[in-house]
């Protein structure tokens, strides 16, 4: 995906003027620019490169082996924000990829066929290995099959068993650890040309834990009224470093400490979130959102909410690269076991009742007035079962749900007027409900 992530997101140059930037955003932008600089000279510098996915990413493992991660999902969403995805998708469709294929995949294939120029305008290096951490979405496998054909490089696959019964058994955990030890780590070592140093891995995981603590504090700040953050539109920026190439680095620790301080300051000042138009107007509605955002019209989409005083207090998409607010932290004392736990617990690896339960817990914890599902046409992993989830959530929480449809990065599937009408009708319904409750 899914992911997050959401680098996830260096703000693209042409939309810079659209949103106010605080220090943490500027810092993130610099971090990402530096990362892409390193990628642009990776071949000359002898750095090895691993392509991988956001859900179930094994960033600390790659960094412990001095590899540079590339996340094709993030490149795709960046292309969406930079209005390049439409042409890339057309390119992929000309090559025979059907209209129904996940548009992150088609965007990535189209970008690759058009020279593989990354989000900062420099060419991305070819992968030395494809690290396929399979957490719940079948598309991940097909996507890397296509890339393997193109790049003729090895694939290290970690098969993560789906939480079909709603829990992780001892056998599932052992199965994942065994694969890491016997297959994935040796394959990465071979590609990296060096042996894994477990102490170094633990040091990285110690820093991951620290950054995860700060990120959770940021998520939980949304319990305040007004919420100082938007946990969806703003949230996709917050997950940038931790869902991409930076989990385990000092840069990520510094970024999340800074972000947390900024958010705590907003709480002290009684401020709502920053929006594309500056500080949010008075908070009128608190929402929980399920599903990925649309990236091609991201700021239009955000403004449909922010201009109406609707703040998203929590969302599931911002959890695709790690579900830390239910308690998981990377454990430096058990470096391989903790990677297995992380992958098994990814949002994309949860069954529908678990996803529904998580959403219900967000509605309750963050005192949401409603919840909205953005059903994304081409993401089966998220959209399968969403109508059922909607009904079940309404039944469980008594809070009304709304349903809109768009796409990740295919501009043909963002009907602005239609979506805006639906959002407005939904917010009017919440307004009427509030009025009735206080009458
Ligand atoms: S189908 Fe959804 S989860 Fe799977 S790769 Fe595409 S966007 Fe990600």
Coordinates of C-alpha atoms and ligand atoms in Angstrom, one line a residue:
X1 CA 0.0 0.0 0.0
X2 CA -0.8 1.0 1.8
X3 CA 0.5 2.4 3.2
X4 CA 1.2 5.5 5.2
X5 CA 2.6 6.3 4.1
X6 CA 1.4 8.2 3.3
X7 CA 7.0 10.1 3.1
X8 CA 6.2 9.3 3.0
X9 CA 5.7 12.5 2.0
X10 CA 8.1 15.2 1.1
X11 CA 5.7 18.0 0.2
X12 CA 6.0 18.2 -3.6
X13 CA 7.3 21.5 -4.9
X14 CA 4.3 22.6 -6.7
X15 CA 2.0 22.3 -3.8
X16 CA 4.4 23.8 -1.2
X17 CA 2.5 27.0 -1.2
X18 CA -0.7 25.2 -0.3
X19 CA 0.0 24.3 3.3
X20 CA 1.7 26.1 6.2
X21 CA 4.8 24.3 7.2
X22 CA 6.2 24.0 10.7
X23 CA 9.7 23.1 11.7
X24 CA 9.1 19.4 11.8
X25 CA 7.8 19.4 8.2
X26 CA 10.9 21.3 7.0
X27 CA 13.1 18.8 8.9
X28 CA 11.3 15.9 7.2
X29 CA 11.7 17.5 3.8
X30 CA 15.4 17.8 4.3
X31 CA 15.7 14.2 5.5
X32 CA 13.9 12.9 2.5
X33 CA 15.9 15.1 0.1
X34 CA 19.1 13.7 1.6
X35 CA 17.8 10.2 1.3
X36 CA 17.0 10.7 -2.4
X37 CA 20.5 12.3 -2.9
X38 CA 22.0 9.1 -1.5
X39 CA 19.9 7.0 -3.8
X40 CA 21.0 9.1 -6.8
X41 CA 24.7 8.3 -6.2
X42 CA 24.1 4.8 -4.7
X43 CA 25.8 3.1 -7.7
X44 CA 28.9 5.3 -7.6
X45 CA 29.1 5.1 -3.8
X46 CA 28.8 1.3 -3.9
X47 CA 25.6 1.4 -1.7
X48 CA 23.3 -1.5 -2.1
X49 CA 19.6 -0.8 -2.7
X50 CA 16.5 -2.8 -1.5
X51 CA 13.0 -2.1 -2.8
X52 CA 10.3 -3.0 -0.3
X53 CA 6.8 -2.2 0.9
X54 CA 5.5 0.0 3.7
X55 CA 3.4 -2.6 5.6
X56 CA 5.8 -5.1 7.1
X57 CA 8.9 -3.1 6.2
X58 CA 12.1 -4.4 7.8
X59 CA 13.9 -1.0 7.7
X60 CA 16.2 -1.7 10.7
X61 CA 17.4 -4.9 9.1
X62 CA 18.2 -3.1 5.8
X63 CA 19.9 -0.2 7.6
X64 CA 21.9 -2.6 9.8
X65 CA 23.3 -4.0 6.5
X66 CA 23.9 -0.4 5.1
X67 CA 21.3 -0.9 2.4
X68 CA 19.2 2.0 1.1
X69 CA 15.5 1.3 1.1
X70 CA 13.2 2.4 -1.8
X71 CA 9.4 2.2 -1.3
X72 CA 7.5 2.0 -4.6
X73 CA 4.2 2.8 -2.9
X74 CA 5.6 6.0 -1.7
X75 CA 7.0 6.9 -5.1
X76 CA 3.5 6.2 -6.5
X77 CA 1.7 8.5 -4.1
X78 CA 4.3 11.2 -4.6
X79 CA 3.7 10.9 -8.4
X80 CA 0.0 11.3 -7.6
X81 CA 0.6 14.5 -5.7
X82 CA 2.8 15.8 -8.4
X83 CA 0.1 15.1 -11.1
X84 CA 2.3 12.6 -12.9
X85 CA 0.5 9.5 -12.0
X86 CA -2.2 9.8 -14.8
X87 CA 0.4 9.5 -17.6
X88 CA 2.3 6.7 -15.8
X89 CA -1.0 4.7 -15.4
X90 CA -1.8 5.2 -19.1
X91 CA 1.7 3.9 -19.9
X92 CA 1.1 0.8 -17.8
X93 CA -2.3 0.2 -19.3
X94 CA -0.8 0.4 -22.8
X95 CA 1.5 -2.4 -21.7
X96 CA -1.6 -4.5 -20.9
X97 CA -2.2 -3.9 -17.2
X98 CA -5.9 -3.9 -16.7
X99 CA -8.0 -1.1 -15.3
X100 CA -8.7 -3.0 -12.2
X101 CA -5.1 -3.4 -11.1
X102 CA -4.0 -1.4 -8.0
X103 CA -3.0 2.0 -9.3
X104 CA 0.1 2.2 -7.1
X105 CA 1.4 -0.8 -9.2
X106 CA 0.5 0.8 -12.5
X107 CA 1.9 4.1 -11.5
X108 CA 5.2 2.4 -10.4
X109 CA 5.4 0.4 -13.6
X110 CA 4.7 3.5 -15.7
X111 CA 7.3 5.5 -13.8
X112 CA 9.9 2.7 -14.3
X113 CA 9.2 2.5 -18.0
X114 CA 9.5 6.3 -18.3
X115 CA 13.0 6.4 -16.9
X116 CA 12.4 5.7 -13.1
X117 CA 12.8 9.3 -12.1
X118 CA 12.0 9.6 -8.4
X119 CA 10.0 12.2 -6.5
X120 CA 12.9 14.7 -6.3
X121 CA 13.7 14.5 -10.0
X122 CA 16.7 12.3 -9.9
X123 CA 16.9 8.8 -11.3
X124 CA 16.3 5.9 -8.9
X125 CA 18.9 3.2 -8.8
X126 CA 17.9 -0.3 -9.8
X127 CA 17.4 -2.7 -6.8
X128 CA 20.0 -5.2 -5.7
X129 CA 17.2 -7.1 -4.1
X130 CA 13.5 -7.0 -3.7
X131 CA 12.5 -7.5 -0.1
X132 CA 8.9 -8.8 -0.3
X133 CA 7.5 -8.8 3.2
X134 CA 4.1 -10.2 2.5
X135 CA 1.5 -8.8 5.0
X136 CA -2.0 -9.5 3.8
X137 CA -2.2 -8.0 0.4
X138 CA -1.8 -10.4 -2.5
X139 CA -0.9 -7.5 -4.9
X140 CA 2.4 -7.2 -3.1
X141 CA 3.5 -10.6 -4.6
X142 CA 2.3 -9.8 -8.1
X143 CA 3.9 -6.4 -8.0
X144 CA 7.3 -7.8 -7.2
X145 CA 6.9 -10.6 -9.7
X146 CA 6.7 -7.8 -12.3
X147 CA 9.7 -6.0 -10.9
X148 CA 11.7 -9.2 -10.7
X149 CA 11.2 -9.7 -14.5
X150 CA 12.2 -6.1 -15.2
X151 CA 15.3 -5.9 -12.9
X152 CA 16.4 -9.5 -13.0
X153 CA 17.4 -9.3 -9.3
X154 CA 16.8 -11.7 -6.4
X155 CA 13.7 -11.6 -4.3
X156 CA 13.7 -12.3 -0.6
X157 CA 10.2 -13.2 0.4
X158 CA 8.9 -13.2 4.0
X159 CA 5.6 -14.9 4.2
X160 CA 3.6 -13.5 7.1
X161 CA 0.5 -15.7 8.0
X162 CA -2.7 -13.7 7.9
X163 CA -4.5 -13.2 11.3
X164 CA -7.6 -15.1 9.9
X165 CA -8.7 -16.2 13.4
X166 CA -7.9 -12.9 15.0
X167 CA -4.8 -13.8 16.9
X168 CA -1.1 -14.7 16.5
X169 CA -0.2 -18.2 17.6
X170 CA 3.2 -19.4 18.8
X171 CA 3.6 -21.4 15.6
X172 CA 2.9 -18.4 13.4
X173 CA 5.6 -16.4 15.2
X174 CA 8.1 -19.3 15.0
X175 CA 7.3 -19.7 11.3
X176 CA 8.2 -16.0 10.6
X177 CA 11.3 -16.1 12.8
X178 CA 12.5 -19.2 11.0
X179 CA 12.1 -17.6 7.6
X180 CA 13.9 -14.4 8.8
X181 CA 16.8 -16.4 10.1
X182 CA 17.1 -19.0 7.4
X183 CA 16.1 -17.2 4.2
X184 CA 15.6 -13.5 4.5
X185 CA 18.7 -12.4 6.4
X186 CA 21.0 -14.7 4.4
X187 CA 19.6 -13.3 1.1
X188 CA 20.0 -9.7 2.4
X189 CA 23.5 -10.4 3.6
X190 CA 24.4 -11.8 0.2
X191 CA 23.0 -8.7 -1.6
X192 CA 24.7 -6.4 0.9
X193 CA 28.0 -8.2 0.8
X194 CA 28.3 -8.2 4.6
X195 CA 27.2 -10.1 7.7
X196 CA 24.4 -8.8 9.9
X197 CA 25.6 -7.5 13.3
X198 CA 22.8 -8.2 15.8
X199 CA 24.1 -5.6 18.2
X200 CA 23.9 -2.9 15.5
X201 CA 20.3 -4.1 14.7
X202 CA 19.4 -3.8 18.4
X203 CA 20.8 -0.3 18.6
X204 CA 18.5 0.6 15.6
X205 CA 15.5 -1.0 17.3
X206 CA 16.2 0.9 20.5
X207 CA 15.8 4.1 18.5
X208 CA 12.7 2.8 16.7
X209 CA 11.1 2.3 20.1
X210 CA 11.8 5.8 21.1
X211 CA 10.4 7.3 17.9
X212 CA 7.3 5.0 18.2
X213 CA 6.7 6.4 21.8
X214 CA 6.7 9.9 20.4
X215 CA 4.5 9.1 17.5
X216 CA 1.9 7.5 19.8
X217 CA 1.9 10.6 22.0
X218 CA 1.2 12.6 18.8
X219 CA -1.8 10.3 17.9
X220 CA -3.1 10.4 21.4
X221 CA -3.0 14.2 21.5
X222 CA -6.2 14.0 19.4
X223 CA -8.1 13.2 22.6
X224 CA -8.0 16.9 23.4
X225 CA -10.7 19.2 22.3
X226 CA -9.9 20.8 19.9
X227 CA -7.7 18.1 18.6
X228 CA -4.2 19.7 17.8
X229 CA -3.7 17.3 14.9
X230 CA -5.6 16.0 11.9
X231 CA -5.0 12.3 12.2
X232 CA -5.5 11.6 8.5
X233 CA -4.6 14.5 6.2
X234 CA -2.0 15.8 8.6
X235 CA -1.3 12.2 9.8
X236 CA 0.1 11.1 6.5
X237 CA 2.9 13.6 6.9
X238 CA 3.6 12.4 10.5
X239 CA 4.1 8.8 9.4
X240 CA 6.5 9.8 6.6
X241 CA 9.9 9.0 8.3
X242 CA 8.7 6.1 10.4
X243 CA 7.0 4.2 7.5
X244 CA 9.9 4.7 5.1
X245 CA 13.6 4.8 5.2
X246 CA 14.2 6.3 8.7
X247 CA 12.8 4.0 11.4
X248 CA 15.7 3.2 13.6
X249 CA 17.8 6.3 12.7
X250 CA 18.7 9.3 15.0
X251 CA 17.0 11.5 12.4
X252 CA 13.7 9.8 13.0
X253 CA 14.1 10.2 16.8
X254 CA 14.9 13.9 16.4
X255 CA 12.0 14.4 14.0
X256 CA 9.4 12.7 16.3
X257 CA 10.7 14.5 19.4
X258 CA 10.3 17.8 17.5
X259 CA 6.9 16.9 16.2
X260 CA 5.7 15.9 19.7
X261 CA 6.9 19.2 21.2
X262 CA 5.1 21.2 18.4
X263 CA 1.9 19.3 19.0
X264 CA 2.1 19.7 22.8
X265 CA 2.6 23.4 22.3
X266 CA -0.6 23.5 20.2
X267 CA -2.5 21.7 23.0
X268 CA -1.2 24.4 25.5
X269 CA -2.4 27.1 23.2
X270 CA -5.8 25.5 22.7
X271 CA -5.2 25.3 18.9
X272 CA -6.6 22.9 16.4
X273 CA -4.6 21.4 13.6
X274 CA -2.7 23.1 10.8
X275 CA -4.6 22.8 7.5
X276 CA -3.8 23.9 3.9
X277 CA -5.3 27.3 4.8
X278 CA -3.4 27.7 8.0
X279 CA -4.8 27.1 11.5
X280 CA -8.1 25.2 11.5
X281 CA -11.3 27.0 12.1
X282 CA -13.4 26.1 15.2
X283 CA -13.7 22.3 15.6
X284 CA -17.3 21.4 14.7
X285 CA -17.0 17.7 13.8
X286 CA -14.6 15.0 15.0
X287 CA -14.3 12.1 12.5
X288 CA -12.5 8.7 12.2
X289 CA -11.6 7.7 8.7
X290 CA -11.0 4.3 7.2
X291 CA -9.2 3.8 3.9
X292 CA -6.3 5.4 2.0
X293 CA -6.6 9.1 0.9
X294 CA -6.8 10.2 -2.7
X295 CA -3.4 11.7 -3.6
X296 CA -4.1 13.3 -7.0
X297 CA -6.4 15.9 -5.4
X298 CA -5.1 15.6 -1.9
X299 CA -5.5 19.3 -0.9
X300 CA -8.9 19.6 -2.5
X301 CA -10.0 16.6 -0.5
X302 CA -8.5 17.9 2.7
X303 CA -10.2 21.3 2.3
X304 CA -13.6 19.6 1.9
X305 CA -13.2 18.7 5.6
X306 CA -11.0 21.5 7.1
X307 CA -13.1 24.3 5.7
X308 CA -16.2 22.8 7.3
X309 CA -14.5 22.5 10.7
X310 CA -14.2 18.7 10.4
X311 CA -11.1 17.3 12.0
X312 CA -10.1 13.7 11.6
X313 CA -9.1 12.5 15.0
X314 CA -7.9 9.1 14.0
X315 CA -7.6 6.9 10.9
X316 CA -6.5 3.4 9.9
X317 CA -4.4 4.3 6.9
X318 CA -1.9 6.1 9.1
X319 CA -1.4 2.7 10.9
X320 CA -0.5 0.6 7.8
X321 CA 3.2 0.8 8.5
X322 CA 2.9 0.0 12.2
X323 CA 0.1 -0.3 14.7
X324 CA 1.9 1.3 17.7
X325 CA -1.0 2.8 19.5
X326 CA -2.3 -0.7 20.5
X327 CA 0.9 -1.2 22.4
X328 CA 3.4 -2.8 20.1
X329 CA 7.0 -1.4 20.3
X330 CA 10.1 -2.8 18.6
X331 CA 12.0 -4.7 21.3
X332 CA 15.8 -4.3 21.0
X333 CA 16.3 -7.3 23.4
X334 CA 14.7 -9.7 20.9
X335 CA 15.8 -8.2 17.5
X336 CA 14.6 -11.0 15.3
X337 CA 11.4 -11.9 17.3
X338 CA 10.3 -8.3 17.4
X339 CA 10.5 -8.0 13.6
X340 CA 8.2 -11.0 13.3
X341 CA 5.8 -9.5 15.8
X342 CA 5.8 -6.3 13.9
X343 CA 5.0 -7.9 10.6
X344 CA 2.3 -10.2 12.1
X345 CA 0.6 -7.2 13.7
X346 CA 0.4 -5.0 10.6
X347 CA -3.1 -3.5 9.8
X348 CA -3.2 -5.2 6.4
X349 CA -2.6 -8.5 8.2
X350 CA -5.7 -8.1 10.4
X351 CA -9.1 -9.7 9.6
X352 CA -12.2 -7.7 9.1
X353 CA -13.6 -8.1 12.7
X354 CA -10.2 -6.9 14.1
X355 CA -10.2 -3.9 11.8
X356 CA -13.8 -3.1 12.8
X357 CA -12.9 -3.5 16.5
X358 CA -9.9 -1.1 16.0
X359 CA -12.1 1.5 14.3
X360 CA -14.7 1.2 17.1
X361 CA -12.0 1.8 19.7
X362 CA -10.8 4.9 17.9
X363 CA -14.4 6.2 17.7
X364 CA -14.8 5.7 21.4
X365 CA -11.3 6.9 22.5
X366 CA -11.3 10.0 20.4
X367 CA -15.0 10.8 21.0
X368 CA -15.8 10.9 17.3
X369 CA -19.1 12.3 16.1
X370 CA -18.9 10.1 13.0
X371 CA -16.8 7.9 10.8
X372 CA -16.2 8.0 7.1
X373 CA -15.0 5.3 4.7
X374 CA -13.1 6.3 1.7
X375 CA -13.4 3.2 -0.5
X376 CA -10.6 3.1 -2.9
X377 CA -11.5 1.5 -6.2
X378 CA -8.2 -0.2 -6.9
X379 CA -7.2 -1.3 -3.4
X380 CA -8.8 -4.6 -2.7
X381 CA -6.9 -5.0 0.5
X382 CA -8.7 -2.0 2.1
X383 CA -12.0 -1.9 0.2
X384 CA -13.1 -5.6 0.5
X385 CA -15.7 -5.8 3.2
X386 CA -15.9 -2.0 3.9
X387 CA -19.7 -1.8 3.6
X388 CA -20.0 -4.7 6.0
X389 CA -17.6 -2.9 8.4
X390 CA -19.8 0.3 8.0
X391 CA -22.9 -1.5 9.1
X392 CA -21.2 -3.3 11.9
X393 CA -19.5 -0.2 13.2
X394 CA -22.8 1.7 13.2
X395 CA -24.4 -1.1 15.2
X396 CA -21.5 -1.3 17.7
X397 CA -21.0 2.3 18.3
X398 CA -24.3 4.0 17.5
X399 CA -22.3 6.6 15.5
X400 CA -23.3 7.2 11.9
X401 CA -21.0 6.3 9.1
X402 CA -20.5 7.9 5.7
X403 CA -19.2 6.3 2.5
X404 CA -17.3 7.9 -0.4
X405 CA -15.4 6.4 -3.3
X406 CA -12.3 7.6 -5.0
X407 CA -8.9 6.2 -5.9
X408 CA -5.3 6.3 -4.8
X409 CA -3.5 7.9 -7.8
X410 CA -5.8 7.5 -10.8
X411 CA -7.1 11.0 -11.4
X412 CA -10.0 9.6 -13.5
X413 CA -11.6 8.3 -10.3
X414 CA -11.7 11.5 -8.3
X415 CA -15.1 13.1 -8.9
X416 CA -14.6 16.3 -7.0
X417 CA -18.2 17.6 -7.2
X418 CA -19.7 14.3 -6.3
X419 CA -17.4 13.6 -3.4
X420 CA -17.8 17.2 -2.1
X421 CA -21.6 16.8 -2.2
X422 CA -21.4 13.6 -0.3
X423 CA -19.1 15.0 2.4
X424 CA -21.3 18.0 2.8
X425 CA -24.5 16.0 3.1
X426 CA -22.8 13.8 5.6
X427 CA -21.6 16.7 7.7
X428 CA -25.1 18.3 7.5
X429 CA -26.5 15.1 8.8
X430 CA -24.1 15.2 11.7
X431 CA -25.1 18.8 12.4
X432 CA -28.8 17.9 12.5
X433 CA -28.0 15.0 14.8
X434 CA -26.1 17.2 17.2
X435 CA -28.9 19.8 17.1
X436 CA -31.4 17.1 18.0
X437 CA -29.2 15.8 20.8
X438 CA -28.9 19.2 22.4
X439 CA -32.6 20.1 21.9
Ligands
LIG1 S1 -4.0 -3.2 -3.3 FE1 -3.9 -1.7 -1.6 S2 -2.6 -2.6 0.0 FE2 -2.3 -3.8 -1.9 S3 -0.5 -2.8 -2.8 FE3 -2.3 -1.8 -3.7 S4 -2.7 0.0 -2.4 FE4 -1.3 -1.4 -1.2

